[in-house]
mmCIF file of C-alpha atoms in Angstrom:
data_model
loop_
_atom_site.group_PDB
_atom_site.id
_atom_site.type_symbol
_atom_site.label_atom_id
_atom_site.label_comp_id
_atom_site.label_asym_id
_atom_site.label_seq_id
_atom_site.Cartn_x
_atom_site.Cartn_y
_atom_site.Cartn_z
ATOM 1 C CA GLU G 984 3.801 11.564 -16.429
ATOM 2 C CA ALA G 985 4.915 8.520 -14.420
ATOM 3 C CA GLN G 986 1.845 6.616 -13.337
ATOM 4 C CA VAL G 987 0.034 3.384 -12.638
ATOM 5 C CA THR G 988 -3.313 3.206 -14.432
ATOM 6 C CA GLN G 989 -6.131 0.917 -13.377
ATOM 7 C CA ASN G 990 -9.427 0.297 -15.161
ATOM 8 C CA PRO G 991 -12.260 0.344 -14.423
ATOM 9 C CA ARG G 992 -12.383 2.695 -11.427
ATOM 10 C CA TYR G 993 -15.777 1.420 -10.361
ATOM 11 C CA LEU G 994 -17.655 -1.766 -11.209
ATOM 12 C CA ILE G 995 -20.867 -3.300 -9.944
ATOM 13 C CA THR G 996 -21.477 -6.830 -11.171
ATOM 14 C CA VAL G 997 -23.110 -10.097 -10.200
ATOM 15 C CA THR G 998 -21.843 -13.307 -8.695
ATOM 16 C CA GLY G 999 -20.181 -15.646 -11.184
ATOM 17 C CA LYS G 1000 -19.664 -13.183 -14.036
ATOM 18 C CA LYS G 1001 -15.979 -13.197 -14.978
ATOM 19 C CA LEU G 1002 -14.243 -9.837 -14.844
ATOM 20 C CA THR G 1003 -10.792 -8.403 -15.434
ATOM 21 C CA VAL G 1004 -9.249 -5.319 -13.855
ATOM 22 C CA THR G 1005 -6.409 -3.959 -15.936
ATOM 23 C CA CYS G 1006 -3.238 -2.363 -14.584
ATOM 24 C CA SER G 1007 -0.556 -0.654 -16.612
ATOM 25 C CA GLN G 1008 2.586 1.233 -15.558
ATOM 26 C CA ASN G 1009 4.874 3.432 -17.668
ATOM 27 C CA MET G 1010 7.914 3.489 -15.362
ATOM 28 C CA ASN G 1011 9.604 0.306 -16.619
ATOM 29 C CA HIS G 1012 9.223 -1.251 -13.173
ATOM 30 C CA GLU G 1013 10.041 -4.929 -12.718
ATOM 31 C CA TYR G 1014 7.852 -5.453 -9.660
ATOM 32 C CA MET G 1015 4.061 -5.265 -9.761
ATOM 33 C CA SER G 1016 1.518 -6.238 -7.145
ATOM 34 C CA TRP G 1017 -2.207 -6.344 -6.461
ATOM 35 C CA TYR G 1018 -3.725 -5.491 -3.082
ATOM 36 C CA ARG G 1019 -7.208 -5.394 -1.673
ATOM 37 C CA GLN G 1020 -8.162 -2.953 1.046
ATOM 38 C CA ASP G 1021 -10.975 -3.666 3.482
ATOM 39 C CA PRO G 1022 -12.020 -1.584 6.518
ATOM 40 C CA GLY G 1023 -9.949 -2.383 9.587
ATOM 41 C CA LEU G 1024 -7.690 -4.819 7.721
ATOM 42 C CA GLY G 1025 -5.347 -2.574 5.803
ATOM 43 C CA LEU G 1026 -3.852 -3.460 2.446
ATOM 44 C CA ARG G 1027 -3.415 -7.184 1.835
ATOM 45 C CA GLN G 1028 -1.398 -8.564 -1.043
ATOM 46 C CA ILE G 1029 -3.205 -10.798 -3.523
ATOM 47 C CA TYR G 1030 -0.527 -11.615 -6.124
ATOM 48 C CA TYR G 1031 2.770 -10.151 -7.176
ATOM 49 C CA SER G 1032 5.166 -10.368 -10.091
ATOM 50 C CA MET G 1033 8.900 -9.775 -10.136
ATOM 51 C CA ASN G 1034 9.209 -9.791 -13.907
ATOM 52 C CA VAL G 1035 7.594 -10.941 -17.144
ATOM 53 C CA GLU G 1036 6.143 -14.459 -16.845
ATOM 54 C CA VAL G 1037 7.061 -14.578 -13.117
ATOM 55 C CA THR G 1038 4.082 -14.383 -10.756
ATOM 56 C CA ASP G 1039 3.441 -15.677 -7.247
ATOM 57 C CA LYS G 1040 0.758 -15.741 -4.590
ATOM 58 C CA GLY G 1041 0.502 -13.107 -1.893
ATOM 59 C CA ASP G 1042 -1.434 -13.471 1.333
ATOM 60 C CA VAL G 1043 -4.992 -13.686 -0.049
ATOM 61 C CA PRO G 1044 -4.817 -15.257 -3.544
ATOM 62 C CA GLU G 1045 -7.948 -17.457 -3.425
ATOM 63 C CA GLY G 1046 -10.432 -16.614 -6.166
ATOM 64 C CA TYR G 1047 -7.992 -14.499 -8.193
ATOM 65 C CA LYS G 1048 -5.664 -15.016 -11.140
ATOM 66 C CA VAL G 1049 -3.030 -12.776 -12.711
ATOM 67 C CA SER G 1050 -0.777 -12.796 -15.736
ATOM 68 C CA ARG G 1051 2.359 -10.894 -16.720
ATOM 69 C CA LYS G 1052 2.864 -11.269 -20.452
ATOM 70 C CA GLU G 1053 4.374 -7.795 -20.849
ATOM 71 C CA LYS G 1054 6.428 -5.776 -18.397
ATOM 72 C CA ARG G 1055 3.973 -2.875 -18.261
ATOM 73 C CA ASN G 1056 0.724 -4.815 -17.757
ATOM 74 C CA PHE G 1057 -0.494 -6.909 -14.831
ATOM 75 C CA PRO G 1058 -4.231 -7.690 -15.084
ATOM 76 C CA LEU G 1059 -6.222 -9.131 -12.184
ATOM 77 C CA ILE G 1060 -8.802 -11.728 -13.166
ATOM 78 C CA LEU G 1061 -11.786 -12.865 -11.125
ATOM 79 C CA GLU G 1062 -13.023 -16.006 -12.899
ATOM 80 C CA SER G 1063 -16.158 -16.445 -10.768
ATOM 81 C CA PRO G 1064 -16.581 -13.417 -8.499
ATOM 82 C CA SER G 1065 -18.349 -13.803 -5.176
ATOM 83 C CA PRO G 1066 -19.715 -11.182 -2.745
ATOM 84 C CA ASN G 1067 -16.744 -11.621 -0.378
ATOM 85 C CA GLN G 1068 -14.563 -10.158 -3.136
ATOM 86 C CA THR G 1069 -16.349 -6.823 -2.831
ATOM 87 C CA SER G 1070 -13.493 -4.507 -1.952
ATOM 88 C CA LEU G 1071 -11.230 -1.655 -3.005
ATOM 89 C CA TYR G 1072 -8.379 -2.950 -5.166
ATOM 90 C CA PHE G 1073 -5.015 -1.300 -5.787
ATOM 91 C CA CYS G 1074 -2.308 -2.140 -8.269
ATOM 92 C CA ALA G 1075 1.226 -1.042 -7.435
ATOM 93 C CA SER G 1076 4.636 -1.131 -9.083
ATOM 94 C CA SER G 1077 8.229 -0.465 -8.113
ATOM 95 C CA LEU G 1078 11.830 -1.097 -9.009
ATOM 96 C CA LEU G 1079 13.158 -4.337 -7.510
ATOM 97 C CA ALA G 1080 15.534 -2.804 -4.936
ATOM 98 C CA SER G 1081 14.272 -3.079 -1.353
ATOM 99 C CA ASN G 1082 14.425 0.646 -0.632
ATOM 100 C CA GLN G 1083 12.233 1.599 -3.581
ATOM 101 C CA PRO G 1084 8.706 2.779 -2.745
ATOM 102 C CA GLN G 1085 5.734 1.245 -4.461
ATOM 103 C CA HIS G 1086 3.642 3.505 -6.700
ATOM 104 C CA PHE G 1087 -0.082 2.887 -6.513
ATOM 105 C CA GLY G 1088 -2.855 3.208 -9.038
ATOM 106 C CA ASP G 1089 -6.004 5.163 -8.168
ATOM 107 C CA GLY G 1090 -7.898 2.063 -7.129
ATOM 108 C CA THR G 1091 -10.838 0.033 -8.402
ATOM 109 C CA ARG G 1092 -13.942 -0.244 -6.279
ATOM 110 C CA LEU G 1093 -15.634 -3.587 -6.999
ATOM 111 C CA SER G 1094 -19.105 -4.510 -5.781
ATOM 112 C CA ILE G 1095 -20.191 -8.116 -6.348
ATOM 113 C CA LEU G 1096 -23.915 -8.625 -5.808
ATOM 114 C CA GLY V 121 5.257 -14.162 10.955
ATOM 115 C CA GLN V 122 4.840 -10.432 11.040
ATOM 116 C CA ASN V 123 2.547 -8.159 13.024
ATOM 117 C CA ILE V 124 2.096 -4.400 12.847
ATOM 118 C CA ASP V 125 0.166 -2.233 15.290
ATOM 119 C CA GLN V 126 -0.932 1.363 14.837
ATOM 120 C CA PRO V 127 -3.585 3.411 16.632
ATOM 121 C CA THR V 128 -6.853 3.373 14.732
ATOM 122 C CA GLU V 129 -7.696 7.059 15.015
ATOM 123 C CA MET V 130 -6.114 10.295 16.192
ATOM 124 C CA THR V 131 -7.232 13.902 16.267
ATOM 125 C CA ALA V 132 -5.124 17.048 16.339
ATOM 126 C CA THR V 133 -5.422 20.795 15.922
ATOM 127 C CA GLU V 134 -4.301 22.799 12.929
ATOM 128 C CA GLY V 135 -0.786 24.148 13.497
ATOM 129 C CA ALA V 136 0.075 21.559 16.137
ATOM 130 C CA ILE V 137 2.456 18.586 16.081
ATOM 131 C CA VAL V 138 1.270 14.961 16.066
ATOM 132 C CA GLN V 139 3.186 11.708 16.442
ATOM 133 C CA ILE V 140 1.776 8.505 14.946
ATOM 134 C CA ASN V 141 3.330 5.357 16.375
ATOM 135 C CA CYS V 142 3.885 1.991 14.751
ATOM 136 C CA THR V 143 5.143 -1.118 16.527
ATOM 137 C CA TYR V 144 6.014 -4.326 14.767
ATOM 138 C CA GLN V 145 7.235 -7.875 15.238
ATOM 139 C CA THR V 146 9.082 -9.607 12.441
ATOM 140 C CA SER V 147 11.577 -12.394 11.900
ATOM 141 C CA GLY V 148 13.407 -10.409 9.219
ATOM 142 C CA PHE V 149 13.632 -6.665 8.646
ATOM 143 C CA ASN V 150 14.571 -4.885 5.428
ATOM 144 C CA GLY V 151 13.043 -1.462 6.001
ATOM 145 C CA LEU V 152 9.923 0.423 7.023
ATOM 146 C CA PHE V 153 7.785 2.702 4.880
ATOM 147 C CA TRP V 154 5.180 5.312 5.715
ATOM 148 C CA TYR V 155 2.416 6.137 3.245
ATOM 149 C CA GLN V 156 -0.325 8.748 3.296
ATOM 150 C CA GLN V 157 -3.768 7.865 1.981
ATOM 151 C CA HIS V 158 -6.601 10.351 1.586
ATOM 152 C CA ALA V 159 -10.082 8.840 1.681
ATOM 153 C CA GLY V 160 -10.849 6.951 -1.526
ATOM 154 C CA GLU V 161 -7.455 7.711 -3.043
ATOM 155 C CA ALA V 162 -4.217 5.860 -3.676
ATOM 156 C CA PRO V 163 -1.554 5.594 -0.968
ATOM 157 C CA THR V 164 1.381 7.910 -1.629
ATOM 158 C CA PHE V 165 4.923 7.429 -0.353
ATOM 159 C CA LEU V 166 6.073 9.613 2.542
ATOM 160 C CA SER V 167 9.251 8.130 3.998
ATOM 161 C CA TYR V 168 11.551 5.133 4.292
ATOM 162 C CA ASN V 169 13.740 4.054 7.220
ATOM 163 C CA VAL V 170 16.197 1.195 7.251
ATOM 164 C CA LEU V 171 18.708 2.442 9.823
ATOM 165 C CA ASP V 172 17.959 3.597 13.369
ATOM 166 C CA GLY V 173 17.337 7.290 13.751
ATOM 167 C CA LEU V 174 15.345 10.165 12.400
ATOM 168 C CA GLU V 175 14.742 10.975 8.725
ATOM 169 C CA GLU V 176 13.438 14.485 8.121
ATOM 170 C CA LYS V 177 11.554 15.670 5.056
ATOM 171 C CA GLY V 178 10.089 19.113 5.458
ATOM 172 C CA ARG V 179 7.121 19.025 7.833
ATOM 173 C CA PHE V 180 7.266 15.210 8.048
ATOM 174 C CA SER V 181 9.859 13.153 9.922
ATOM 175 C CA SER V 182 10.061 9.434 10.555
ATOM 176 C CA PHE V 183 11.963 7.639 13.291
ATOM 177 C CA LEU V 184 13.035 4.017 13.577
ATOM 178 C CA SER V 185 14.349 1.859 16.403
ATOM 179 C CA ARG V 186 15.025 -1.643 15.079
ATOM 180 C CA SER V 187 15.925 -3.064 18.512
ATOM 181 C CA LYS V 188 12.548 -1.953 19.896
ATOM 182 C CA GLY V 189 10.505 -2.769 16.788
ATOM 183 C CA TYR V 190 9.197 0.782 16.824
ATOM 184 C CA SER V 191 8.721 3.622 14.394
ATOM 185 C CA TYR V 192 6.869 6.907 14.446
ATOM 186 C CA LEU V 193 5.803 9.511 11.941
ATOM 187 C CA LEU V 194 5.972 13.092 13.166
ATOM 188 C CA LEU V 195 3.876 15.738 11.440
ATOM 189 C CA LYS V 196 4.633 19.363 12.276
ATOM 190 C CA GLU V 197 2.658 22.543 11.589
ATOM 191 C CA LEU V 198 -0.428 20.522 10.844
ATOM 192 C CA GLN V 199 -2.672 21.645 8.019
ATOM 193 C CA MET V 200 -6.248 20.674 7.255
ATOM 194 C CA LYS V 201 -5.036 18.797 4.164
ATOM 195 C CA ASP V 202 -3.067 16.462 6.464
ATOM 196 C CA SER V 203 -6.365 14.824 7.434
ATOM 197 C CA ALA V 204 -5.810 11.349 6.003
ATOM 198 C CA SER V 205 -4.877 7.804 6.916
ATOM 199 C CA TYR V 206 -1.220 7.054 7.577
ATOM 200 C CA LEU V 207 -0.036 3.554 6.771
ATOM 201 C CA CYS V 208 3.006 1.903 8.309
ATOM 202 C CA ALA V 209 4.420 -0.830 6.044
ATOM 203 C CA LEU V 210 7.102 -3.353 6.875
ATOM 204 C CA HIS V 211 9.465 -4.647 4.248
ATOM 205 C CA SER V 212 10.422 -8.129 5.300
ATOM 206 C CA GLY V 213 11.736 -10.919 3.150
ATOM 207 C CA GLY V 214 13.759 -11.434 0.025
ATOM 208 C CA TYR V 215 11.659 -9.447 -2.413
ATOM 209 C CA ASN V 216 9.592 -6.284 -2.443
ATOM 210 C CA LYS V 217 6.759 -7.624 -0.295
ATOM 211 C CA LEU V 218 5.242 -5.082 2.061
ATOM 212 C CA ILE V 219 3.140 -5.925 5.107
ATOM 213 C CA PHE V 220 0.809 -3.043 5.886
ATOM 214 C CA GLY V 221 -0.631 -1.999 9.197
ATOM 215 C CA ALA V 222 -4.345 -1.203 9.259
ATOM 216 C CA GLY V 223 -3.544 2.518 9.185
ATOM 217 C CA THR V 224 -4.128 5.473 11.498
ATOM 218 C CA ARG V 225 -6.906 7.868 10.527
ATOM 219 C CA LEU V 226 -5.862 11.408 11.467
ATOM 220 C CA ALA V 227 -8.436 14.195 11.701
ATOM 221 C CA VAL V 228 -7.088 17.747 11.841
ATOM 222 C CA HIS V 229 -9.467 20.312 13.309
ATOM 223 C CA PRO V 230 -9.325 24.121 13.029
#
């Protein structure tokens, strides 16, 4: 089944404790992206990648890192999480053509205390 | 820059028709997507418009007017399961970047 898989689905942690949210897709998509979703603000892009070893900042990259060592994986790293990073996070992937829809993972709900 | 506006909430009756509007301003336009998102779940793709006019897909249709910076999603024969948020997303720029509106939360009542 074609899918984008994120882990964990839920995480409660404390300020400053490094964490990684994994994202994997099995559709051979070149493009992958991370979003955060906050009430009233919609989905905002954190980082994106157009291919292996090619990543770039989205609209809200501060406090986050990503890597793209393999085509299928695009982990999101919070080196020193803070409470303002409490949010619902989605990973998405798509083919590179502009008319291709993005496929979203089921989301990761992070709470930083 | 880009800006997208959608109504925050709408209500409708089961079996009726509802139109969800989306207006946008952008310096470059490559297409407009509509996604459906049930509470706590992933957004799922509904439709894509790049040319002016109406695209129909079963009970859902989407319309685009590029000159007016306007799109709408039309849902016919509403069902209770259509209660969800509907996200308008603008594709603008040289890569796959999407700018999302805040979404319209639709509640369908019996």
